[in-house]
mmCIF file with all atom_site columns, C-alpha atoms in Angstrom:
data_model
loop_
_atom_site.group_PDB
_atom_site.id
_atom_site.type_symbol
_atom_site.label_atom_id
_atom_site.label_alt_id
_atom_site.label_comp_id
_atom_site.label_asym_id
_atom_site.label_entity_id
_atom_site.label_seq_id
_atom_site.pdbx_PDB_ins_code
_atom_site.Cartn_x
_atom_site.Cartn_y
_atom_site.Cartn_z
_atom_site.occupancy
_atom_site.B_iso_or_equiv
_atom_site.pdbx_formal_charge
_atom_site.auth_seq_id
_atom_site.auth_comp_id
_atom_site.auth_asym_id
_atom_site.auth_atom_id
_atom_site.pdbx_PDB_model_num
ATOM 1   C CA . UNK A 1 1   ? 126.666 139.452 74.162 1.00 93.00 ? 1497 UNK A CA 1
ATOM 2   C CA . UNK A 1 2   ? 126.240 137.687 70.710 1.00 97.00 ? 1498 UNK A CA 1
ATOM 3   C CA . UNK A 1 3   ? 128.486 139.320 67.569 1.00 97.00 ? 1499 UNK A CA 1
ATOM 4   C CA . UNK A 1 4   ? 125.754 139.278 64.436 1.00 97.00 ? 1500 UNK A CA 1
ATOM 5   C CA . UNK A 1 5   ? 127.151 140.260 61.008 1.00 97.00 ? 1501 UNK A CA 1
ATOM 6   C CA . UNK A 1 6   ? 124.095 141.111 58.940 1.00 96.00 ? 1502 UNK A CA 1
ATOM 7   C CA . UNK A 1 7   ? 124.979 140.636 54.762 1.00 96.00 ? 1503 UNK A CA 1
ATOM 8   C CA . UNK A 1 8   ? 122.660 141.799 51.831 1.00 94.00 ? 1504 UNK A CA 1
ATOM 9   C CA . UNK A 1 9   ? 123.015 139.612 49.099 1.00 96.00 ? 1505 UNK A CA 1
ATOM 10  C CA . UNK A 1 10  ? 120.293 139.177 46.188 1.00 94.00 ? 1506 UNK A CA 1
ATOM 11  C CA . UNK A 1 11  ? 117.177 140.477 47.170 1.00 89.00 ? 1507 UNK A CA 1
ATOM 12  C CA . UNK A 1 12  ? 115.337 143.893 47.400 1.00 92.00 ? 1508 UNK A CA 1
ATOM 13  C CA . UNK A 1 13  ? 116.356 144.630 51.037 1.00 93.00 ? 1509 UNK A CA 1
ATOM 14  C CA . UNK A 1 14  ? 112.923 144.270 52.393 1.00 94.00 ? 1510 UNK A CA 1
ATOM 15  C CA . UNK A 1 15  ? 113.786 142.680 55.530 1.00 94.00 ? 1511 UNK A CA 1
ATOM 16  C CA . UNK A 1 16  ? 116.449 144.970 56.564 1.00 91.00 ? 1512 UNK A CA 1
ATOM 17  C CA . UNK A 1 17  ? 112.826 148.160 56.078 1.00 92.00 ? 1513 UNK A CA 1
ATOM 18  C CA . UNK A 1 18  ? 110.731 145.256 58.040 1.00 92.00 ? 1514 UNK A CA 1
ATOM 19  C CA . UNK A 1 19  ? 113.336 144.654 60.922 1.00 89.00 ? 1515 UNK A CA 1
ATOM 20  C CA . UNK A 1 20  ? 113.610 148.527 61.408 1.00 86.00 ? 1516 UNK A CA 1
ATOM 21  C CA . UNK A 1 21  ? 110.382 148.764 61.558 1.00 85.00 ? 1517 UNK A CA 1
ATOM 22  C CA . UNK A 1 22  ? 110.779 146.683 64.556 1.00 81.00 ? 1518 UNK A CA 1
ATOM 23  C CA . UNK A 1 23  ? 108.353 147.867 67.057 1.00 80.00 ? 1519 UNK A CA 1
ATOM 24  C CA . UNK A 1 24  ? 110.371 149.364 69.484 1.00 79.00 ? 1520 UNK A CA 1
ATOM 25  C CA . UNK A 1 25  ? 111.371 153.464 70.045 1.00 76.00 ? 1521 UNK A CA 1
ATOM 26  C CA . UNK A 1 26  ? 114.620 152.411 70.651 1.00 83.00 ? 1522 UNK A CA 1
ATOM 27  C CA . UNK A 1 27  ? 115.672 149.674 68.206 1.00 81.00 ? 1523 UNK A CA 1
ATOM 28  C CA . UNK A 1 28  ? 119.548 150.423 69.373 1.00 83.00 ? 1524 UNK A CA 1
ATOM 29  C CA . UNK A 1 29  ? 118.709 149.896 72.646 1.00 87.00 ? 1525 UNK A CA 1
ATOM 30  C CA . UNK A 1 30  ? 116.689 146.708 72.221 1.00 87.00 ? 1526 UNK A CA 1
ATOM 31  C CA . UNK A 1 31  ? 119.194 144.919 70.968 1.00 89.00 ? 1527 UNK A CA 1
ATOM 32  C CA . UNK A 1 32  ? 121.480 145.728 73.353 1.00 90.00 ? 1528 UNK A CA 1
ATOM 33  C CA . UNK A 1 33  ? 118.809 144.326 75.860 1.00 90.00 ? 1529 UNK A CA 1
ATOM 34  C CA . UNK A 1 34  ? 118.797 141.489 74.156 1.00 89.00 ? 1530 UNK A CA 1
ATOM 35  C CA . UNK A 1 35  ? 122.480 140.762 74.381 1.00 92.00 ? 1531 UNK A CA 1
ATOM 36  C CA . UNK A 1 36  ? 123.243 141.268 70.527 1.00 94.00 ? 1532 UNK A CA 1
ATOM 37  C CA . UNK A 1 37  ? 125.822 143.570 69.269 1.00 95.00 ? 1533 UNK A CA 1
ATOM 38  C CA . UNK A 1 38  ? 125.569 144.327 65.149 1.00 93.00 ? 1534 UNK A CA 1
ATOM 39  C CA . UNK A 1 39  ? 128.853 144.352 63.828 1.00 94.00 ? 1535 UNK A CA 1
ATOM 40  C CA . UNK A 1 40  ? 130.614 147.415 62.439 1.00 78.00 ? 1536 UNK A CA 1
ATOM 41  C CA . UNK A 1 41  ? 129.030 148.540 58.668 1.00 72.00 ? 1537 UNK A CA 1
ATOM 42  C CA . UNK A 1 42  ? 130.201 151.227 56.564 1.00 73.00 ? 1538 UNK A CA 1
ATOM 43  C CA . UNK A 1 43  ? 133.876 152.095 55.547 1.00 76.00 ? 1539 UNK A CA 1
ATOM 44  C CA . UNK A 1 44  ? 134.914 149.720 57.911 1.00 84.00 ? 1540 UNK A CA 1
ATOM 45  C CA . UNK A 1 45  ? 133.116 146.469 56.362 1.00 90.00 ? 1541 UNK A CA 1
ATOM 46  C CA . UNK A 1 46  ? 135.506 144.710 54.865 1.00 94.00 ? 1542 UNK A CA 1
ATOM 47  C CA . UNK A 1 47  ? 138.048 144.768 57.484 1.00 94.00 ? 1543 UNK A CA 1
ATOM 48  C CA . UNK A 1 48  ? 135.119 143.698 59.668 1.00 95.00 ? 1544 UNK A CA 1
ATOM 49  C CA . UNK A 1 49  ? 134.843 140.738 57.077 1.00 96.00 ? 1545 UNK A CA 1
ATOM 50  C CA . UNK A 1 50  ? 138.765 140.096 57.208 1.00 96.00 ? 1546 UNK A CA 1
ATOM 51  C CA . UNK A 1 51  ? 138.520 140.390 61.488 1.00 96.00 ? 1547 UNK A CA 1
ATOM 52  C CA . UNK A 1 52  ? 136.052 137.773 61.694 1.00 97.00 ? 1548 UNK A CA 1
ATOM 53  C CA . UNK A 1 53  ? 137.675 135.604 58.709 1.00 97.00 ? 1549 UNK A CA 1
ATOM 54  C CA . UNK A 1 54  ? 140.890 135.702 60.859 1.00 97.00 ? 1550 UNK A CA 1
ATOM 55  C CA . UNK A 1 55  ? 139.460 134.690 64.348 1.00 97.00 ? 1551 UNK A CA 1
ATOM 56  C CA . UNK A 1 56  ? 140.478 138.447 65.547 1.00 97.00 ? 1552 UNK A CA 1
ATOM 57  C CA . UNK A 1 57  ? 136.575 139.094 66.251 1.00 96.00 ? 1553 UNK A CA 1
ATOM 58  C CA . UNK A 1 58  ? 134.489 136.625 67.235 1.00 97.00 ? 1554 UNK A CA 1
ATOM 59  C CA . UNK A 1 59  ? 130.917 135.685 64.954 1.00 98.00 ? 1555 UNK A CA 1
ATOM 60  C CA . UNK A 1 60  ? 128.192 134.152 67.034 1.00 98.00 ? 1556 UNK A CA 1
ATOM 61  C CA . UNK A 1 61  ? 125.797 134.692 63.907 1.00 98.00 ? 1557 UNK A CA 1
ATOM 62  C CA . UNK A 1 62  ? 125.698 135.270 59.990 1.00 98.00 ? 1558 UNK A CA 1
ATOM 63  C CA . UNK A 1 63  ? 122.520 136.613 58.968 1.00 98.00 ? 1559 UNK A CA 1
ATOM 64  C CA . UNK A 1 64  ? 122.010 136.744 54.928 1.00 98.00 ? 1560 UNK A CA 1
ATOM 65  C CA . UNK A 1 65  ? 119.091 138.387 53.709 1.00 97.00 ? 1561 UNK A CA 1
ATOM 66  C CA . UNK A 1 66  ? 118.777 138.100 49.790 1.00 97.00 ? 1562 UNK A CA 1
ATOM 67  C CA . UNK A 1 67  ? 118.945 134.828 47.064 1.00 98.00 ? 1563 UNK A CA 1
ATOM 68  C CA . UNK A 1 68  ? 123.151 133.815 46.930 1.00 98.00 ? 1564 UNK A CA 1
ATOM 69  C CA . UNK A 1 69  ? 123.246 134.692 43.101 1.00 98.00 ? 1565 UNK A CA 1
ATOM 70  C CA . UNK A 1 70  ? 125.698 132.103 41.518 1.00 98.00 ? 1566 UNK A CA 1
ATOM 71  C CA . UNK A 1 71  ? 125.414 133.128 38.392 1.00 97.00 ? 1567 UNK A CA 1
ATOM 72  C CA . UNK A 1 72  ? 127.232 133.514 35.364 1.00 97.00 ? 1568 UNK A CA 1
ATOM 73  C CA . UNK A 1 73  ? 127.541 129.664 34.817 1.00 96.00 ? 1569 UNK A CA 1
ATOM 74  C CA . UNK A 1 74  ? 128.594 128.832 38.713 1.00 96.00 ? 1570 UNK A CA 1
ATOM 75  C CA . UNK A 1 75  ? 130.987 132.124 39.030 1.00 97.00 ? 1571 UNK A CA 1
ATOM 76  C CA . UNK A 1 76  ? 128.602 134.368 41.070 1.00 97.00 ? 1572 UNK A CA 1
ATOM 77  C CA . UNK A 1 77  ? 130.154 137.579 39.324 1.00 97.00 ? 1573 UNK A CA 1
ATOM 78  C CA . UNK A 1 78  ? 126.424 138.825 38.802 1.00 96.00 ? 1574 UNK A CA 1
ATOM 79  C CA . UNK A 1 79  ? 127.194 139.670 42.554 1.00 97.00 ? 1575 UNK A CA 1
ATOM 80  C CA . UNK A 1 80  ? 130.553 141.205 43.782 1.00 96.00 ? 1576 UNK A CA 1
ATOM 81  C CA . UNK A 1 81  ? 130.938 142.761 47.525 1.00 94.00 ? 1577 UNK A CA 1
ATOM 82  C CA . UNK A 1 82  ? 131.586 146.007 46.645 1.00 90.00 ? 1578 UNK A CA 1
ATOM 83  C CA . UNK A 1 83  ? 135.136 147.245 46.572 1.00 87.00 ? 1579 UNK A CA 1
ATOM 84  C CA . UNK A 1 84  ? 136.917 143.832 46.724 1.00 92.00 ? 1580 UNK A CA 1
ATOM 85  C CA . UNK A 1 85  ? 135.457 142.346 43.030 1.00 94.00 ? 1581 UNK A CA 1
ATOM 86  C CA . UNK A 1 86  ? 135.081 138.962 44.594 1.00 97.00 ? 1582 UNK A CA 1
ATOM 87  C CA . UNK A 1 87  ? 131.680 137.396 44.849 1.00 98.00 ? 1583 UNK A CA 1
ATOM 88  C CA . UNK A 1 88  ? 129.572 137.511 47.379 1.00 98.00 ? 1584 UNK A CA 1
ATOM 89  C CA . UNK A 1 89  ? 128.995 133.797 47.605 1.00 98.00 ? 1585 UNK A CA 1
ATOM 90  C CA . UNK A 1 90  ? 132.512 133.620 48.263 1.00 98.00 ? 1586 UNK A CA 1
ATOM 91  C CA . UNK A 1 91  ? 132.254 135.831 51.153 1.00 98.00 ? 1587 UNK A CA 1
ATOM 92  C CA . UNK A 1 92  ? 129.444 133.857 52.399 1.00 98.00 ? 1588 UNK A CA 1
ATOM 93  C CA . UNK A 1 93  ? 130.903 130.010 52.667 1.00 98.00 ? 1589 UNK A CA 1
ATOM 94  C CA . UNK A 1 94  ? 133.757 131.625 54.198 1.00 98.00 ? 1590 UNK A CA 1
ATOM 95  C CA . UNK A 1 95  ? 132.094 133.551 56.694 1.00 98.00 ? 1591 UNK A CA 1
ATOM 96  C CA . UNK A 1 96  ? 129.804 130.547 57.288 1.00 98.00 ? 1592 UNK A CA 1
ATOM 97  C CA . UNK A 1 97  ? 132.566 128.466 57.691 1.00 98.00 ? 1593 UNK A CA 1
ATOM 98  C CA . UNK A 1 98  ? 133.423 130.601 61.134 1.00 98.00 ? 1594 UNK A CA 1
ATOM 99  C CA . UNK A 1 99  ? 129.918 131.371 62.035 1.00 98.00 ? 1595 UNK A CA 1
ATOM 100 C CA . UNK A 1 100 ? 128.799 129.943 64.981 1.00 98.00 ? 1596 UNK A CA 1
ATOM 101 C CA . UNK A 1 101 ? 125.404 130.639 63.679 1.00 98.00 ? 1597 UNK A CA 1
ATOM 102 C CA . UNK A 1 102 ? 124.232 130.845 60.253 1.00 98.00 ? 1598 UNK A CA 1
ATOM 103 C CA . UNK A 1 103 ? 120.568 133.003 59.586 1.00 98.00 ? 1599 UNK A CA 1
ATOM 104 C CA . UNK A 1 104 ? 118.682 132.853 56.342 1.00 98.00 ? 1600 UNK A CA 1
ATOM 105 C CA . UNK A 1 105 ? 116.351 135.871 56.938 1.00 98.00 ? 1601 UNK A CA 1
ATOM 106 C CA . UNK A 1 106 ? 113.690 136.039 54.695 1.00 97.00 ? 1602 UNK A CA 1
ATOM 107 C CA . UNK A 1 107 ? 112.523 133.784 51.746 1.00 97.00 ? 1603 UNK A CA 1
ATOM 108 C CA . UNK A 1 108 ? 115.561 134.733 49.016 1.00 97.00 ? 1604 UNK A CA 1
ATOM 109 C CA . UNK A 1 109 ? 118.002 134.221 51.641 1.00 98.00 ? 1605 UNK A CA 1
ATOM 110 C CA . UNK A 1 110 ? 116.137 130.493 52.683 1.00 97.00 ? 1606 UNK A CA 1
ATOM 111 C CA . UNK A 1 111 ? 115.397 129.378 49.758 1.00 97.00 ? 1607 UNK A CA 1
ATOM 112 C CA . UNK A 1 112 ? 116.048 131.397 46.831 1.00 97.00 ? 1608 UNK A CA 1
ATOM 113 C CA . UNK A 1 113 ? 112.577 133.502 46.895 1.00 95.00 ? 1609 UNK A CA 1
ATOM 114 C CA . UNK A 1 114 ? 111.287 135.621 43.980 1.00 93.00 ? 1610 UNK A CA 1
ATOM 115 C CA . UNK A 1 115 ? 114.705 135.781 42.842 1.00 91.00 ? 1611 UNK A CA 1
ATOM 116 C CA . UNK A 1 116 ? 114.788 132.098 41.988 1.00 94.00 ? 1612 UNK A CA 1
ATOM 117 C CA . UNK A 1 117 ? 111.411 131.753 40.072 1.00 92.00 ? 1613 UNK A CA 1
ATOM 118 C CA . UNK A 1 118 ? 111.274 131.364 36.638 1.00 91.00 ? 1614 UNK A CA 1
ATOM 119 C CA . UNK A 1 119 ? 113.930 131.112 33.981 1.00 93.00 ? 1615 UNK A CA 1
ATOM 120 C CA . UNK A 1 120 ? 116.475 131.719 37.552 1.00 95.00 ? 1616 UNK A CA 1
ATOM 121 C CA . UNK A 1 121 ? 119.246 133.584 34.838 1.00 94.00 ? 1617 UNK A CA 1
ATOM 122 C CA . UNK A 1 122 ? 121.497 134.597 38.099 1.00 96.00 ? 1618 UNK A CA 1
ATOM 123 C CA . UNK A 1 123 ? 121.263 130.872 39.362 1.00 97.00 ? 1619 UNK A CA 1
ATOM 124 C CA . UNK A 1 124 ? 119.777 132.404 42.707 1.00 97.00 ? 1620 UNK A CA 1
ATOM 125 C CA . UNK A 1 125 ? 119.522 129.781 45.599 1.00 98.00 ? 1621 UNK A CA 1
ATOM 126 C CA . UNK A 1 126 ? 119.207 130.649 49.673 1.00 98.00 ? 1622 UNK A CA 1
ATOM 127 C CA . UNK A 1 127 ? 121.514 129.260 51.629 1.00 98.00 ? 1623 UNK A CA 1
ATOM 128 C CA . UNK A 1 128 ? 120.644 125.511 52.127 1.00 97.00 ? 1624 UNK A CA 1
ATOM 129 C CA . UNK A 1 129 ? 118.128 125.190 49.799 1.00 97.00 ? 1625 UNK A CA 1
ATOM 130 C CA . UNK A 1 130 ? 117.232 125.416 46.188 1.00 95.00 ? 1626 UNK A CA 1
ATOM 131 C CA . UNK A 1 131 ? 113.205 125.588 46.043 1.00 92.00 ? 1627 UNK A CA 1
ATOM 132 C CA . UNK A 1 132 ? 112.482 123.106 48.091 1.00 93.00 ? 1628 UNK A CA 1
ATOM 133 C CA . UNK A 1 133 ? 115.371 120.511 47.497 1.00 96.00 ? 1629 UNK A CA 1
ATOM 134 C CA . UNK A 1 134 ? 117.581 120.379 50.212 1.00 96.00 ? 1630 UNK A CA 1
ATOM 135 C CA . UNK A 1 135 ? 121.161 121.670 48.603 1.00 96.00 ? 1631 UNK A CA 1
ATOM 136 C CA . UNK A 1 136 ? 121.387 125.922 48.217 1.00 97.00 ? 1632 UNK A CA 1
ATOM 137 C CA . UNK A 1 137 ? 124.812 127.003 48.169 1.00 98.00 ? 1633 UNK A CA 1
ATOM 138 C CA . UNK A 1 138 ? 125.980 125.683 51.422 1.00 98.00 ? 1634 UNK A CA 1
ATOM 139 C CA . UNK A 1 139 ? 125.032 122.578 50.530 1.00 98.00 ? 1635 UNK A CA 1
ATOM 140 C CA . UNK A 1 140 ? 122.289 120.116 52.683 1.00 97.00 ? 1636 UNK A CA 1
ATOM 141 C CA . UNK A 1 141 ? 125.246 118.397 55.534 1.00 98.00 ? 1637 UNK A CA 1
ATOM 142 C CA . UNK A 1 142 ? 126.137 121.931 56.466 1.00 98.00 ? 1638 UNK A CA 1
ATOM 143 C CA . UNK A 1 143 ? 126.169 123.016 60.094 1.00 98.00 ? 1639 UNK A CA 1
ATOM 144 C CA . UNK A 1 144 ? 127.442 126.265 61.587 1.00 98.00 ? 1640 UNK A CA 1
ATOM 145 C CA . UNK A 1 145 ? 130.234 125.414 64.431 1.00 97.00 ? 1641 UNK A CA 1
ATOM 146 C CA . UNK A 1 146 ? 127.220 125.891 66.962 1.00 97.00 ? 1642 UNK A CA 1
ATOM 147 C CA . UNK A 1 147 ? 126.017 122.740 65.782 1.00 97.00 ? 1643 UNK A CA 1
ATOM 148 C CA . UNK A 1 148 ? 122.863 123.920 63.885 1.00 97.00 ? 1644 UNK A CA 1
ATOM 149 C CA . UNK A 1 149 ? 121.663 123.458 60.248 1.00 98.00 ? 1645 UNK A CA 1
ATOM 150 C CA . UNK A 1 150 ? 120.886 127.017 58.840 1.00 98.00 ? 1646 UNK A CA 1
ATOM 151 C CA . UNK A 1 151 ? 118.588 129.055 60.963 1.00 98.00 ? 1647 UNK A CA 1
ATOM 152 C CA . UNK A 1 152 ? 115.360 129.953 58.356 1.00 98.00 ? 1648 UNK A CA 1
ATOM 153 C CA . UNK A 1 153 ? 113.826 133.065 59.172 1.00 97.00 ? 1649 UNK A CA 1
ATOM 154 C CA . UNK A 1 154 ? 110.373 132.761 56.823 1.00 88.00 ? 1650 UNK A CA 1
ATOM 155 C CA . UNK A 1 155 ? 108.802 135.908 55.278 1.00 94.00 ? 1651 UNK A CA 1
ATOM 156 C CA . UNK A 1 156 ? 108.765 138.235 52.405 1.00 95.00 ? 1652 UNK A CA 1
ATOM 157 C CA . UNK A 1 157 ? 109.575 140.252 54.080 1.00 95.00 ? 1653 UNK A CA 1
ATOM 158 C CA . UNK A 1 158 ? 109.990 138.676 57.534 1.00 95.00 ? 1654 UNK A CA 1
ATOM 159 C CA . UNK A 1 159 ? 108.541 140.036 60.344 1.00 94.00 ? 1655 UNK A CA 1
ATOM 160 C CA . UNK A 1 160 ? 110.412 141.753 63.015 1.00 92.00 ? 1656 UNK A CA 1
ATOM 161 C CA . UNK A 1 161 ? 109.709 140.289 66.142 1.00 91.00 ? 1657 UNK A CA 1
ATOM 162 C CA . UNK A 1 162 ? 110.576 136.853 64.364 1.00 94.00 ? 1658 UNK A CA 1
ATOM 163 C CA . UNK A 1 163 ? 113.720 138.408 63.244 1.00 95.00 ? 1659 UNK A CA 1
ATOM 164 C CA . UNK A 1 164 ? 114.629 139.550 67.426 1.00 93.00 ? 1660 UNK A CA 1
ATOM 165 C CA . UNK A 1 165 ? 113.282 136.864 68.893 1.00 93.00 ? 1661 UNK A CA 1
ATOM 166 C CA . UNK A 1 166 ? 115.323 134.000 66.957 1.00 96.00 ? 1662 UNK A CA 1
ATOM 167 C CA . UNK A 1 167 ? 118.272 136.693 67.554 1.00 95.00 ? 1663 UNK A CA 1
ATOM 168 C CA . UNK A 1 168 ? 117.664 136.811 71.442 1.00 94.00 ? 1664 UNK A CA 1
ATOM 169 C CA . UNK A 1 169 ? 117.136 133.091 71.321 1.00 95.00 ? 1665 UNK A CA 1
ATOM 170 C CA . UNK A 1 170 ? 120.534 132.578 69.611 1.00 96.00 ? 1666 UNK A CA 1
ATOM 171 C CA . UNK A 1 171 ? 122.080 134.529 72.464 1.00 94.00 ? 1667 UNK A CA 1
ATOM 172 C CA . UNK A 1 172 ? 120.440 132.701 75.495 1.00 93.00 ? 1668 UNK A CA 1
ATOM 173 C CA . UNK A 1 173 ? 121.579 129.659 73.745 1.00 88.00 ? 1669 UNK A CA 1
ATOM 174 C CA . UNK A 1 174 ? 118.178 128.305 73.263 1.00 68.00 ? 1670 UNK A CA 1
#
């Protein structure tokens, strides 16, 4: 059983709709058949955040869905996690930092998407890339401890099945 710690960052929250969408009756019970456990969400999130920070629960995989907005000028205060006024980028390198497995699900979230386009005024990137320079804000050497660059999901939004099946993959160890 794989630990998965799904984060929203920049982005319109598409692929969260498309992935419940999934086609299944069950979508609880599919990923449970597929070895993958979705950590706690909800009142609970941050000390999830702090558990996995800590080593006191394991994470197998870090999916981001949504651009990493670094903006104003490199602070990424145009996005704080709610209720602990630190930015979410933040949260991200350290989470990635523990992460077995780092996801970038969707286009924002792999390299910047509509978020990114244009004038960019929140400084949005996805996770290792910026457009289509190697780079994003975990920079082009990084690796989750599994080994692995970041894993790219592609799609706006991305489809479910692609979003399970690189999950279920993950947890085989494939």
């Amino acid at each position: 059983m794989i630990n998965v710690l799904w984060l929203q960052s920049g982005g319109c929250g598409g692929c969260t709709m498309s992935l419940l969408c999934a086609d299944t009756p069950d979508f609880a019970r599919q990923l449970r058949a597929g070895s993958i456990r979705l950590l706690q969400s909800g009142p609970e999130s941050i000390a999830v955040l702090e558990d996995c920070l800590a080593g006191r629960e394991r994470l197998d995989v870090l999916c981001v869905e949504g651009a990493l907005l670094r903006g104003p000028h490199g602070t990424g205060r145009f996005h704080l996690l709610a209720g602990t006024g630190e930015p979410m980028i933040h949260w991200v390198r350290r989470l990635a930092a523990v992460a077995t497995h780092v996801a970038a699900v969707g286009s924002c979230a792999a390299w910047g998407g509509v978020s990114a386009t244009g004038a960019n005024a929140t400084e949005a990137c996805g996770l290792q890339y910026e457009d289509e320079h190697a780079g994003g804000l975990l920079g082009a050497d990084f690796r989750g401890r599994g080994g692995l660059h970041v894993v790219n999901i592609a799609g706006c939004p991305t489809h479910p099945g692609w979003v399970l099946d690189t999950l279920m993959a993950l947890a085989a160890g494939t």
